Tab-separated table of C-alpha atoms in Angstrom:
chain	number	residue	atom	x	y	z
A	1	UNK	CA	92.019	95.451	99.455
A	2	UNK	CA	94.750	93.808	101.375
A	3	UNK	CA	95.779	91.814	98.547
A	4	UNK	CA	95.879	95.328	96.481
A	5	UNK	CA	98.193	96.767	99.051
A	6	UNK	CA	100.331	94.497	99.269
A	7	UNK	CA	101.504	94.501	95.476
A	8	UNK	CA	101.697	98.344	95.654
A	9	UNK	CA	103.874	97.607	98.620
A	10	UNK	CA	106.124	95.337	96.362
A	11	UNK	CA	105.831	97.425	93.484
A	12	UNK	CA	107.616	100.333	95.469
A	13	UNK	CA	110.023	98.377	96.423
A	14	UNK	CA	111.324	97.131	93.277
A	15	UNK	CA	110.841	101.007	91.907
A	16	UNK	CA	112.906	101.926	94.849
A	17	UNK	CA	116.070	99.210	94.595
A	18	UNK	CA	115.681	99.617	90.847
A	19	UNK	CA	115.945	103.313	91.002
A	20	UNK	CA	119.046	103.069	93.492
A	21	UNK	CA	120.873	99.884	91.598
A	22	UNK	CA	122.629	101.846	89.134
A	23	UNK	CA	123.453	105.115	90.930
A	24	UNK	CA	125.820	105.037	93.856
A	25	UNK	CA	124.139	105.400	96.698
A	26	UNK	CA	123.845	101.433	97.856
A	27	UNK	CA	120.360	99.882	96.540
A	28	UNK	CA	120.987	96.673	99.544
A	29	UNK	CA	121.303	99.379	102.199
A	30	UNK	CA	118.139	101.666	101.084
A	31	UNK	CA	115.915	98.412	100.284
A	32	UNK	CA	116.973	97.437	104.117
A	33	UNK	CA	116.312	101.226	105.254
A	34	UNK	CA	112.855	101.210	103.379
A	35	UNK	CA	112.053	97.933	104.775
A	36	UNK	CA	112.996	99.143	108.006
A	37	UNK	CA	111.176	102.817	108.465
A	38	UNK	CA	108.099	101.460	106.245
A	39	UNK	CA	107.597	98.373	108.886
A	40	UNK	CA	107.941	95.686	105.866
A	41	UNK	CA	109.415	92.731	106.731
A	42	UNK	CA	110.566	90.452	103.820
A	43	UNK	CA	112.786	86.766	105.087
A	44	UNK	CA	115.415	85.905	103.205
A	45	UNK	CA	117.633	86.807	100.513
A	46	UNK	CA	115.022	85.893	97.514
A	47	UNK	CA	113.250	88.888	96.918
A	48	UNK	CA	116.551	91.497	96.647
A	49	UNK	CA	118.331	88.706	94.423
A	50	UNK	CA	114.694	88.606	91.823
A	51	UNK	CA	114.937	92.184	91.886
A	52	UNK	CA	118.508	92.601	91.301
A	53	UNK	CA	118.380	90.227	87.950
A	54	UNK	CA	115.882	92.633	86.778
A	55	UNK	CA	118.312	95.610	87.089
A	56	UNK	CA	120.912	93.277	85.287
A	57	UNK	CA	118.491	92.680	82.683
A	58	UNK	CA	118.159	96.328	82.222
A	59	UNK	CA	122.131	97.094	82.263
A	60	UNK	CA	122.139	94.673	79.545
A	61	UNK	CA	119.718	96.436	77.320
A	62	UNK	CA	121.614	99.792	77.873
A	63	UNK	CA	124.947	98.267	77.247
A	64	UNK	CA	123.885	96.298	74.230
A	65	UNK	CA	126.314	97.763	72.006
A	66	UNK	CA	129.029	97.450	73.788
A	67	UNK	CA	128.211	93.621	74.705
A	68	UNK	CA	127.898	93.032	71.025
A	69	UNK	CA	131.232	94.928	69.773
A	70	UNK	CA	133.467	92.921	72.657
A	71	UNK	CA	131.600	89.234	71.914
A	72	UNK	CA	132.722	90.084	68.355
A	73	UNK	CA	135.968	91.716	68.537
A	74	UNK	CA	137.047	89.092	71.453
A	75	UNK	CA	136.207	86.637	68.850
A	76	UNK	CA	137.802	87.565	66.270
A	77	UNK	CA	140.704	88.106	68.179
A	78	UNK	CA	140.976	85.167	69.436
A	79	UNK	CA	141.256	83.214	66.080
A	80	UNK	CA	142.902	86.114	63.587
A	81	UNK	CA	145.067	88.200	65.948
A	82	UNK	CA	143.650	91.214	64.560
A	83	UNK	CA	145.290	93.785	66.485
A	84	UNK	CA	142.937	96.326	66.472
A	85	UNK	CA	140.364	93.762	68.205
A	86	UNK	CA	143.343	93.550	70.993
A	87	UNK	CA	142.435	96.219	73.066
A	88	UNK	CA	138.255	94.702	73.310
A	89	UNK	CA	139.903	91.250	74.111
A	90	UNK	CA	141.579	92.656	77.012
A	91	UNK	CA	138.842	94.508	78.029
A	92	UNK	CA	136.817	91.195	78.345
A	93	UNK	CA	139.868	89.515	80.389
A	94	UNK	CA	140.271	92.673	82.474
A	95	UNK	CA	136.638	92.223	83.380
A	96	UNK	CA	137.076	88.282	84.122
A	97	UNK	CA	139.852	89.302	86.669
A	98	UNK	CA	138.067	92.390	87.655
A	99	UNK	CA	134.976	89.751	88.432
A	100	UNK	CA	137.088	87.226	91.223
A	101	UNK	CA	137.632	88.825	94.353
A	102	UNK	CA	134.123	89.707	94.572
A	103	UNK	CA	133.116	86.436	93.125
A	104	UNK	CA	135.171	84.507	95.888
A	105	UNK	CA	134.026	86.468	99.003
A	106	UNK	CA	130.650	86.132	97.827
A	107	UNK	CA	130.746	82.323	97.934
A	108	UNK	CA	132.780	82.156	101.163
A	109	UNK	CA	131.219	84.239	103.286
A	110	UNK	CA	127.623	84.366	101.740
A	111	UNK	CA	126.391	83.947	105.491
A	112	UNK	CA	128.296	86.561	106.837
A	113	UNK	CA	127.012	89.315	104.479
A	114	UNK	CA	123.498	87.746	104.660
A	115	UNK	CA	123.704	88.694	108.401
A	116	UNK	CA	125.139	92.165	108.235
A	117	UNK	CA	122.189	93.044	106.480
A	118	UNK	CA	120.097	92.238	109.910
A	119	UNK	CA	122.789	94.125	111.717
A	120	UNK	CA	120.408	97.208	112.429
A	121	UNK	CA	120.292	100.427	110.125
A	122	UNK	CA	123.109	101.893	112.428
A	123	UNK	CA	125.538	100.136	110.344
A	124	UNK	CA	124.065	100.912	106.593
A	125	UNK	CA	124.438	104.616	108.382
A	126	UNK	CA	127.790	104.352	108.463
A	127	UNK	CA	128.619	102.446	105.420
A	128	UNK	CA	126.814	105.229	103.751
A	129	UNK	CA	128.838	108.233	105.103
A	130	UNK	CA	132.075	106.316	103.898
A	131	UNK	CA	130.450	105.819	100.454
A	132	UNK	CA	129.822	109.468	100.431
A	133	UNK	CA	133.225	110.226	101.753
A	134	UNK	CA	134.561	108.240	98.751
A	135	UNK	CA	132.248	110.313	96.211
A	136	UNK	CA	133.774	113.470	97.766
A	137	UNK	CA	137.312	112.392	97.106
A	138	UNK	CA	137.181	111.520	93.485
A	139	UNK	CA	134.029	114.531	92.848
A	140	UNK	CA	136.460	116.807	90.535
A	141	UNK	CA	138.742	114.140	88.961
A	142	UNK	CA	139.029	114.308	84.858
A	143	UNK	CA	141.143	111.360	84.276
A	144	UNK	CA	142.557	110.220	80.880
A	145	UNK	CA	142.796	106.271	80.497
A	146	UNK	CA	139.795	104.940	77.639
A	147	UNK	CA	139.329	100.995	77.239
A	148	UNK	CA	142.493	100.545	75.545
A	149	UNK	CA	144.761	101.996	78.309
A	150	UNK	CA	143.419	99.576	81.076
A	151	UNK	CA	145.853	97.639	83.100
A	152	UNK	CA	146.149	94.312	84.545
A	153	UNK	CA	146.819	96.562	87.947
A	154	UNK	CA	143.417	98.313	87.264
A	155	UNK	CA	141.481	95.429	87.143
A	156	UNK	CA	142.583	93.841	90.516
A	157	UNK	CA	141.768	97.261	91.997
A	158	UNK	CA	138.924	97.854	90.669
A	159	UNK	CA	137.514	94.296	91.403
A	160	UNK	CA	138.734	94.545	94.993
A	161	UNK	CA	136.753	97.573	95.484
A	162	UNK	CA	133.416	95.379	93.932
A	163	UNK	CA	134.310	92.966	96.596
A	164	UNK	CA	134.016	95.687	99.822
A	165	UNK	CA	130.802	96.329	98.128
A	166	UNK	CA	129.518	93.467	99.225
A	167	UNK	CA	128.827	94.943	102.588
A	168	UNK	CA	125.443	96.729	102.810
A	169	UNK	CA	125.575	100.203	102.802
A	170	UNK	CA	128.737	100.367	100.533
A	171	UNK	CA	127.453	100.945	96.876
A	172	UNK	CA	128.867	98.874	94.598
A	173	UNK	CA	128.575	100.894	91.424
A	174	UNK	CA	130.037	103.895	93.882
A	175	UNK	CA	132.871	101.629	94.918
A	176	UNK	CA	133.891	100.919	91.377
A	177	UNK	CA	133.964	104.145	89.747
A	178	UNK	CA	135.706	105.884	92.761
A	179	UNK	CA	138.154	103.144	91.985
A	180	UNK	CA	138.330	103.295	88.414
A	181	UNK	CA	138.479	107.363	88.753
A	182	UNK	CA	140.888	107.303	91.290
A	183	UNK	CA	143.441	105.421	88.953
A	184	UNK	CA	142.968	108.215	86.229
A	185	UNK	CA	140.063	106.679	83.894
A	186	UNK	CA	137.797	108.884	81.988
A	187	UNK	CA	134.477	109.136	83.257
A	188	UNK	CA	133.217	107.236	80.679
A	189	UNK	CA	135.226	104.261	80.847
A	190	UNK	CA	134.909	104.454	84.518
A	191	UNK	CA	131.308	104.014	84.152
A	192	UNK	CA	131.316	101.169	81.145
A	193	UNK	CA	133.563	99.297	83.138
A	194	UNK	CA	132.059	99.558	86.673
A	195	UNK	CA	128.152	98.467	84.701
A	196	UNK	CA	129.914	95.843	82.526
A	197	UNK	CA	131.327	94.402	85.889
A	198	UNK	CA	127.949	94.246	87.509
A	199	UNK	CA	127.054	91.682	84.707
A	200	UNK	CA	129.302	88.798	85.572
A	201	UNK	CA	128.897	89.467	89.335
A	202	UNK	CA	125.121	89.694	88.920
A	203	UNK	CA	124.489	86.989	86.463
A	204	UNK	CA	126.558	84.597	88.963
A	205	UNK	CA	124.575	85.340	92.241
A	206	UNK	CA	121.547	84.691	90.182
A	207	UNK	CA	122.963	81.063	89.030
A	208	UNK	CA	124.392	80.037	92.394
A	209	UNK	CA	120.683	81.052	94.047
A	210	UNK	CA	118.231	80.310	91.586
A	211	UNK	CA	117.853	77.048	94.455
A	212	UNK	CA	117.061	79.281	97.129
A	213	UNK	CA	114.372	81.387	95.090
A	214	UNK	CA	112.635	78.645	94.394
A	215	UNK	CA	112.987	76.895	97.447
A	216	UNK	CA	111.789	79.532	99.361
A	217	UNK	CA	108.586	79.371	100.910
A	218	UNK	CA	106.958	82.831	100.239
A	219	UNK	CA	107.710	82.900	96.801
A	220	UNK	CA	104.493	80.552	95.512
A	221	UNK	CA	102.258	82.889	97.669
A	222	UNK	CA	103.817	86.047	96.533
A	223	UNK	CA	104.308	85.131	93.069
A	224	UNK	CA	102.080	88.012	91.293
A	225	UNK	CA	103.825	91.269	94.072
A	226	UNK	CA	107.460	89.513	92.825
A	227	UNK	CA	106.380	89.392	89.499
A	228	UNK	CA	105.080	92.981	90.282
A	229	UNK	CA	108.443	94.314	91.955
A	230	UNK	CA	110.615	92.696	88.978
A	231	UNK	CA	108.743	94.766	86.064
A	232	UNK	CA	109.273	98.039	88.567
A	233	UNK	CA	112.935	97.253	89.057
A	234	UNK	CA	113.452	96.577	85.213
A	235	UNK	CA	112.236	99.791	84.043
A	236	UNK	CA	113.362	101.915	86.935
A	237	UNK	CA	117.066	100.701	86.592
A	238	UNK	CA	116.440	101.161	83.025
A	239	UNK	CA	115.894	104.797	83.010
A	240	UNK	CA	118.107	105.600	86.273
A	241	UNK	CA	121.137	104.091	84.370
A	242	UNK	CA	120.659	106.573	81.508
A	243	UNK	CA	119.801	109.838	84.444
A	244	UNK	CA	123.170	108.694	85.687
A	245	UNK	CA	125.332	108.364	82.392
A	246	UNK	CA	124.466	111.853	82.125
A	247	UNK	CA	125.088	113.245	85.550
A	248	UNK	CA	128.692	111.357	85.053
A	249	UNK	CA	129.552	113.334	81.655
A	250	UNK	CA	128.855	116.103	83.424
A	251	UNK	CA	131.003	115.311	86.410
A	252	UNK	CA	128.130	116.233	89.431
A	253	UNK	CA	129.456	113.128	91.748
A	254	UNK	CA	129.272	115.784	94.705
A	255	UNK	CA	125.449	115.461	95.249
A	256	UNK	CA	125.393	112.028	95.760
A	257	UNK	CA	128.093	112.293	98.912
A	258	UNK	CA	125.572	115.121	99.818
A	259	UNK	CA	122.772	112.348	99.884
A	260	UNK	CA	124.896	109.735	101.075
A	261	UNK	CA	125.676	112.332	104.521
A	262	UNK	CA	122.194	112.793	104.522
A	263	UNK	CA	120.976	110.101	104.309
A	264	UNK	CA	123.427	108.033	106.577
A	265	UNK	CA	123.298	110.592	109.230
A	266	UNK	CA	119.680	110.149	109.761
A	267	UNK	CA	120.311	106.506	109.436
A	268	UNK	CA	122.144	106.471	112.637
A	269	UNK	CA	119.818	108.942	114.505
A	270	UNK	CA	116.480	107.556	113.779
A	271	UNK	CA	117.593	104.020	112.869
């Protein structure tokens, strides 16, 4: 029985961070917050970064199309010049730059962020009232830029904001798009870019600490509620991806900063 309940126990879990991944609300700040109020205690990093590479897994098969047209066009740019394959190839650099400052911080100050996240739900509180303030801002913008109008400038930007997203609390897909909105992209290509961003950032943290997943000591004895919490996460990103492409073409930003008040208000007070 307590073998039983402990796999349901994972199995929320990765429905829970898979359901949040893709929407902006933070999935590292509610998978500490459920951890927290639910009296689960999971050491180490290991379990968020298995559940994470499910919800990569899962942007992938939604962006499929996407991947495939840029791998080709990039390609084909790169030895015919084709100019209408231009504007994909610099999509594909934009995203390499985009990718850095997030990819840098990450490695240098991997400790740091690991121990923010033991900071106390006081602090995901607050990180998620100034994600929510950032929703509000950028709620009713309709910009104009598609793929082929991004800019060298936009992609520093944009991958500066991926970087403060780093901190728990801060979502990173929330980060990204109130960047990418805020410099006058369409909702669309706000949204491609932001999930085609989490791919390099994602696929990286998963290289650089495939040692310390299997290295770490709970993850022989937990094998089955991992295995468990990755098949949750991979479907529930899945289908939470989609929910939110459709929320974003219909512009209703404004209920996640109601959530992310909400939610990081009683954060603080019962945290």
């Amino acid at each position: 029985m307590d073998k039983l309940f402990e796999i349901l126990k994972y199995l929320f879990l990765g429905l829970f961070q898979g359901f949040t991944e893709p929407i902006p609300i933070s999935s590292s700040g509610h998978l500490v917050l459920a951890q927290h109020f639910l009296g689960i205690e999971i050491e180490g990093m290991s379990f968020e970064l298995f559940v994470n590479t499910a919800s990569l897994i899962a942007v992938l098969l939604v962006y499929r199309q996407d991947l495939s047209r840029l791998a080709f066009n990039g390609i084909r740019y790169i030895s015919t010049r084709e100019e209408k394959s231009k504007a994909d190839f610099r999509f594909i650099i934009y995203l390499i730059i985009a990718t850095i400052p997030a990819g840098i911080i990450g490695v240098l100050f991997d400790d740091v962020i690991a121990g923010i996240f033991k900071e106390g739900t006081q602090l995901i509180g607050i990180t998620l009232i100034v994600t929510g303030i950032a929703l509000w801002f950028i709620r009713n913008l309709r910009g104009r830029k598609n793929d082929a109008q991004l800019t060298l400038k936009d992609a520093i930007i944009i991958g500066l904001a991926q970087a403060v997203a780093l901190i728990p609390g801060i979502s990173r897909s929330g980060a990204t798009i109130v960047a990418a909105m805020g410099l006058g992209m369409k909702q669309e290509t706000a949204l491609r870019f932001s999930f085609l961003l989490f791919i390099p950032i994602s696929f990286g943290g998963m290289i650089l600490s495939f040692s310390d997943i299997i290295s770490d000591p709970n993850f022989s004895s937990l094998f089955i509620p991992y295995a468990v919490a990755f098949i949750g996460s991979l479907v529930a990103s899945y289908y939470s991806l989609k929910w939110f492409m459709g929320i974003m073409a219909r512009g209703n930003l404004k209920y996640f900063a109601f959530y992310c008040f909400i939610a990081g208000a009683l954060a603080i007070i019962f945290g």
